[in-house]
mmCIF file of C-alpha atoms in Angstrom:
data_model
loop_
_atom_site.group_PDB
_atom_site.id
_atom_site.type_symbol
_atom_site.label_atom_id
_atom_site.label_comp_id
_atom_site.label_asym_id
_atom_site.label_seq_id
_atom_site.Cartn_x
_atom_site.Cartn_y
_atom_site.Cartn_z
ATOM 1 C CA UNK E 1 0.000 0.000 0.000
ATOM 2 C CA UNK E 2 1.252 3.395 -0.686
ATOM 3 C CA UNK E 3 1.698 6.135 1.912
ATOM 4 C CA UNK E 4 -0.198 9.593 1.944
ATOM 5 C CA UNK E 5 2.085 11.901 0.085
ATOM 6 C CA UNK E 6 4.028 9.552 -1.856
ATOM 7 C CA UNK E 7 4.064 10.234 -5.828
ATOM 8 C CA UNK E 8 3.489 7.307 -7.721
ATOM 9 C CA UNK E 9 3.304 6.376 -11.434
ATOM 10 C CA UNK E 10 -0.564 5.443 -11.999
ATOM 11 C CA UNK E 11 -2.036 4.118 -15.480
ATOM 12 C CA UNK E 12 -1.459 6.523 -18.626
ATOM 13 C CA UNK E 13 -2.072 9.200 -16.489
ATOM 14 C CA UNK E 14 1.933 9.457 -15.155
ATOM 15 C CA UNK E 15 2.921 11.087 -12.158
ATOM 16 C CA UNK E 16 0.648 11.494 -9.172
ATOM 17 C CA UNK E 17 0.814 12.434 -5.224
ATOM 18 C CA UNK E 18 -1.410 10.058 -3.235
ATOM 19 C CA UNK E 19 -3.221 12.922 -1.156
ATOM 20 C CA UNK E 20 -5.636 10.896 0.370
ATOM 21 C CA UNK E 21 -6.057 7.305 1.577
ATOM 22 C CA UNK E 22 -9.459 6.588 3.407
ATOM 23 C CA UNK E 23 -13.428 5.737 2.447
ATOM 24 C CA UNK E 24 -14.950 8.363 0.232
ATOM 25 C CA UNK E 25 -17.694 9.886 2.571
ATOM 26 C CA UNK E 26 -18.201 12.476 0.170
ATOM 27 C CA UNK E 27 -19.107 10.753 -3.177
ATOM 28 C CA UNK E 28 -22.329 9.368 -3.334
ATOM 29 C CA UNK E 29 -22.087 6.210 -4.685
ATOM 30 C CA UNK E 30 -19.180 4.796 -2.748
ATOM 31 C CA UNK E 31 -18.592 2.185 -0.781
ATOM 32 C CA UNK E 32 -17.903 3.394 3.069
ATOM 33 C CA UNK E 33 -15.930 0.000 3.566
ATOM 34 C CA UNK E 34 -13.352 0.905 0.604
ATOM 35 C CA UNK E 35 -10.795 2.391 0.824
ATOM 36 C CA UNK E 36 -9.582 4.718 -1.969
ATOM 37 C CA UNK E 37 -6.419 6.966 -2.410
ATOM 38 C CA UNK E 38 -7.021 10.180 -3.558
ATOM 39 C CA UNK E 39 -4.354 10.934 -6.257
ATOM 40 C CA UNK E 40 -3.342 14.258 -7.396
ATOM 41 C CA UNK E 41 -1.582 14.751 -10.952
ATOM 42 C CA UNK E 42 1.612 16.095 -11.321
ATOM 43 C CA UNK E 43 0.102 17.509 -14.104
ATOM 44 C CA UNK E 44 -3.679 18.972 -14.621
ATOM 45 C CA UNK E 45 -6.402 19.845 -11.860
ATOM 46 C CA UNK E 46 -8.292 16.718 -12.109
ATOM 47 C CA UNK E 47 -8.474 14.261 -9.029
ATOM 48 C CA UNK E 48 -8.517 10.896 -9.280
ATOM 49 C CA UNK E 49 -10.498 8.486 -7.087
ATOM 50 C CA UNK E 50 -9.071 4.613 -7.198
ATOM 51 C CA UNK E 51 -9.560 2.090 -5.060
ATOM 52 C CA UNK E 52 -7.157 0.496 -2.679
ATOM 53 C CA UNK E 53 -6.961 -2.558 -4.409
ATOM 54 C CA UNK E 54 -7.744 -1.762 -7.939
ATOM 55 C CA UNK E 55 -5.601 -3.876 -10.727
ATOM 56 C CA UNK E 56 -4.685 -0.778 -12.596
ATOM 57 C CA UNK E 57 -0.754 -0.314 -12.909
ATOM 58 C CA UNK E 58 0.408 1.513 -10.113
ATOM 59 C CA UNK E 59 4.216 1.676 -8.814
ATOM 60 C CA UNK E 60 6.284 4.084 -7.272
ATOM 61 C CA UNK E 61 8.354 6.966 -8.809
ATOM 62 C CA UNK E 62 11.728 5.682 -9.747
ATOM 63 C CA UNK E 63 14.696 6.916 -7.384
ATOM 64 C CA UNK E 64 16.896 10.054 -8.182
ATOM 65 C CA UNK E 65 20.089 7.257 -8.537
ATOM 66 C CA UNK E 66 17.467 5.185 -11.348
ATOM 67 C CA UNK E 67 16.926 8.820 -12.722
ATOM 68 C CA UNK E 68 20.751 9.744 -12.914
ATOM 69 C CA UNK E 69 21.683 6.361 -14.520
ATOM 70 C CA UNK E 70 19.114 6.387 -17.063
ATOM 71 C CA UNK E 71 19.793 9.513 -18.064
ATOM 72 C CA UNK E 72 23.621 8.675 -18.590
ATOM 73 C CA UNK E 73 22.342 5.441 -20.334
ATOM 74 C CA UNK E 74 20.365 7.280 -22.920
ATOM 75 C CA UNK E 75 23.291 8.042 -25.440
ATOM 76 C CA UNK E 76 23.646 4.043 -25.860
ATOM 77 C CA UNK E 77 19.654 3.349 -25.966
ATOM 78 C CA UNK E 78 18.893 0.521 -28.440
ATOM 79 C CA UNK E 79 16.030 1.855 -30.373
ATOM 80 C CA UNK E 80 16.253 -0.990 -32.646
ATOM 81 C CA UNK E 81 13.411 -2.508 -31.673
ATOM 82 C CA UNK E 82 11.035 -0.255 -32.930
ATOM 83 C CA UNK E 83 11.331 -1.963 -36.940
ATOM 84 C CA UNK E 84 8.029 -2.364 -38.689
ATOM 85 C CA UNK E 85 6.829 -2.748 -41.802
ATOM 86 C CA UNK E 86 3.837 -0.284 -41.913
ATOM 87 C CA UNK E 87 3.046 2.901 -39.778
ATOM 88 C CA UNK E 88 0.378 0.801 -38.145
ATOM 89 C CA UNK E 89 2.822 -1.882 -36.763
ATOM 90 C CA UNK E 90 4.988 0.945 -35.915
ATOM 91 C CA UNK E 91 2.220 2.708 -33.953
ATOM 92 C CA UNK E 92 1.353 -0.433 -32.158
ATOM 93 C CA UNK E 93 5.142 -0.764 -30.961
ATOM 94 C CA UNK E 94 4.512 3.117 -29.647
ATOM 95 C CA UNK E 95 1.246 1.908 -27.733
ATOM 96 C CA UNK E 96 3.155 -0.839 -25.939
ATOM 97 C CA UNK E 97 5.902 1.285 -25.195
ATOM 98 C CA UNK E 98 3.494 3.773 -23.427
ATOM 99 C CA UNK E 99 1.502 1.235 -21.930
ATOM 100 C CA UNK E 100 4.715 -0.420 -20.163
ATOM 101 C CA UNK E 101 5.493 2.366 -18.385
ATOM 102 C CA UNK E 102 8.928 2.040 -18.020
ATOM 103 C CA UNK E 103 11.525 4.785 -17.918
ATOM 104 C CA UNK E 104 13.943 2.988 -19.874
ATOM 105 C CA UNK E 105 10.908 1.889 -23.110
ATOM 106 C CA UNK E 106 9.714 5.313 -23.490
ATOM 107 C CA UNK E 107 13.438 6.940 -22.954
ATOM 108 C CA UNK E 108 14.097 4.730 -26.238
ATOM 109 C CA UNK E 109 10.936 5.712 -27.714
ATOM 110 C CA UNK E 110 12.141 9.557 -27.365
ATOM 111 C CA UNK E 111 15.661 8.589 -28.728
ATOM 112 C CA UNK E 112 14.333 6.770 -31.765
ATOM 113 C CA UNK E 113 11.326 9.338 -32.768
ATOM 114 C CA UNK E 114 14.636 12.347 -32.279
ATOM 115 C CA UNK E 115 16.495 10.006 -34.394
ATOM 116 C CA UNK E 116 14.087 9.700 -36.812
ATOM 117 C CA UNK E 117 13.142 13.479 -36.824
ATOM 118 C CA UNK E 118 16.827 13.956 -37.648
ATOM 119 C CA UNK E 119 16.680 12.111 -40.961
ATOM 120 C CA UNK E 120 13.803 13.131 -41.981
ATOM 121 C CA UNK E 121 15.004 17.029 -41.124
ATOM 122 C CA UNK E 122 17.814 15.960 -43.553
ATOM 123 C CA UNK E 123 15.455 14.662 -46.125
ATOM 124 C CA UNK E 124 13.996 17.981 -46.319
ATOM 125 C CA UNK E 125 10.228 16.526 -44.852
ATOM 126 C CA UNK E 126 8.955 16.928 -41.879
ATOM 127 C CA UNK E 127 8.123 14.654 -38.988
ATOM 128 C CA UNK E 128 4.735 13.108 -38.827
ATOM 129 C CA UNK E 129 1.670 13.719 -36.567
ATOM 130 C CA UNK E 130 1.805 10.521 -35.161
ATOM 131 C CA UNK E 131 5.460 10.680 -34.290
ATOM 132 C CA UNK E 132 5.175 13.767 -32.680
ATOM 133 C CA UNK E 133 2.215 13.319 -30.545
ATOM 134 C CA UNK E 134 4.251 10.060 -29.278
ATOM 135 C CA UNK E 135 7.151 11.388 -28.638
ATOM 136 C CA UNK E 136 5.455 14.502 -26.347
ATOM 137 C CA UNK E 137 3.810 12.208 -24.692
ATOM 138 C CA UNK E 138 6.441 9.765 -24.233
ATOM 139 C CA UNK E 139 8.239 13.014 -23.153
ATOM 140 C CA UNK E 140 5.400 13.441 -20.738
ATOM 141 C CA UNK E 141 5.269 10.590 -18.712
ATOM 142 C CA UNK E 142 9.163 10.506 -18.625
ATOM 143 C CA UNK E 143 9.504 13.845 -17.375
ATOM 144 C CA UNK E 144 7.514 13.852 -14.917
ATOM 145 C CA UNK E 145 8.943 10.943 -13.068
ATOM 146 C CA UNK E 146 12.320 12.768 -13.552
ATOM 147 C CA UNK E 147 11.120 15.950 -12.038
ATOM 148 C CA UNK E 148 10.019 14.117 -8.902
ATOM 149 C CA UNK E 149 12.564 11.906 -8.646
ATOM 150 C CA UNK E 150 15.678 14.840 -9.289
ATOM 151 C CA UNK E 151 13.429 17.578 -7.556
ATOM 152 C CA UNK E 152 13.278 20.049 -10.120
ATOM 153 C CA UNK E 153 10.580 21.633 -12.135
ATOM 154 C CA UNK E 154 9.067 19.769 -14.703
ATOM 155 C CA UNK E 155 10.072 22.644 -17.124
ATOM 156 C CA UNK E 156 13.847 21.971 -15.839
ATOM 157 C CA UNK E 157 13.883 18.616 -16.899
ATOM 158 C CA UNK E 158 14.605 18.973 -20.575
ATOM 159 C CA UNK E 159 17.784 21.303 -20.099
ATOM 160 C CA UNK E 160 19.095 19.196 -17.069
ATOM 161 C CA UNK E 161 18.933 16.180 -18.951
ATOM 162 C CA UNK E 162 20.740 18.090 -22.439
ATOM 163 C CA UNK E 163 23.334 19.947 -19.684
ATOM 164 C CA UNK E 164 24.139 16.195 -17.884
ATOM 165 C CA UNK E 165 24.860 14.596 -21.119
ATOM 166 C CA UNK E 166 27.330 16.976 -22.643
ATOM 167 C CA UNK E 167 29.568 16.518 -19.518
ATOM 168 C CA UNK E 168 29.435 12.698 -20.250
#
């Protein structure tokens, strides 16, 4: 169980602070005998009411040390893996990077959509819609957990991460 004012990663929404843990007593509807946290988004106003013992994906922020190392990883990311055939195969590999919501799948996610944006630059074209709005996303959910995790902004994040990799 997580502790009141821990952030945690939940679902596709990314980073959240558990404000709450207790029964709902002011939604009608709910159970008194559940318990629910009440999670705060790192980013947006909404609140989010989940039970206790839901089977959505749920896990703690990674560590600052996790952070630090990935972040020195990222120049020697495979981003092989994302090979397909057809933008729809492609697209799927995005999805299941997202949905596995690990630092290290959508860090390679970012490094092979900025790869790709590279060569396309270079072709005189322009990235596509699709690769874009994965990559921000991606960019999203990674970020976040790096802001919480190094204790800076989330509109930090980006120049930290460009600033600790031209040192390496």
């Amino acid at each position: 169980m997580f502790q009141k004012d821990q952030w945690i990663v939940y679902g596709s929404t990314g980073v959240c602070r558990v404000a709450q843990i207790g029964p709902l007593k002011e939604l009608s509807g709910a159970d008194p005998d559940t318990l629910y946290y009440t999670l705060e988004p790192l980013c947006g106003t909404d609140i989010i009411y989940v039970p206790v013992d839901t089977q959505a994906f749920m896990r703690p922020v990674i560590t600052r040390q996790q952070a630090l190392d990935l972040i020195d990883r990222i120049p020697t990311l495979h981003e092989d893996h994302y090979k397909a055939g057809n933008r729809r195969l492609l697209t799927d590999q995005y999805q299941a990077s997202l949905r596995s919501h690990s630092c290290e799948e959508l860090a390679e996610l970012i490094a092979f959509i900025y790869h790709k944006q590279q060569r396309t630059l270079e072709r005189g074209r322009r990235l596509s819609e699709t690769d874009q709005r994965y990559r921000k996303r991606a960019e999203e959910l990674l970020h976040g957990e790096f802001s919480i995790a190094l204790d800076i902004p989330l509109e930090e994040v980006q120049p930290y991460i460009a600033k600790r990799l031209q040192k390496s």
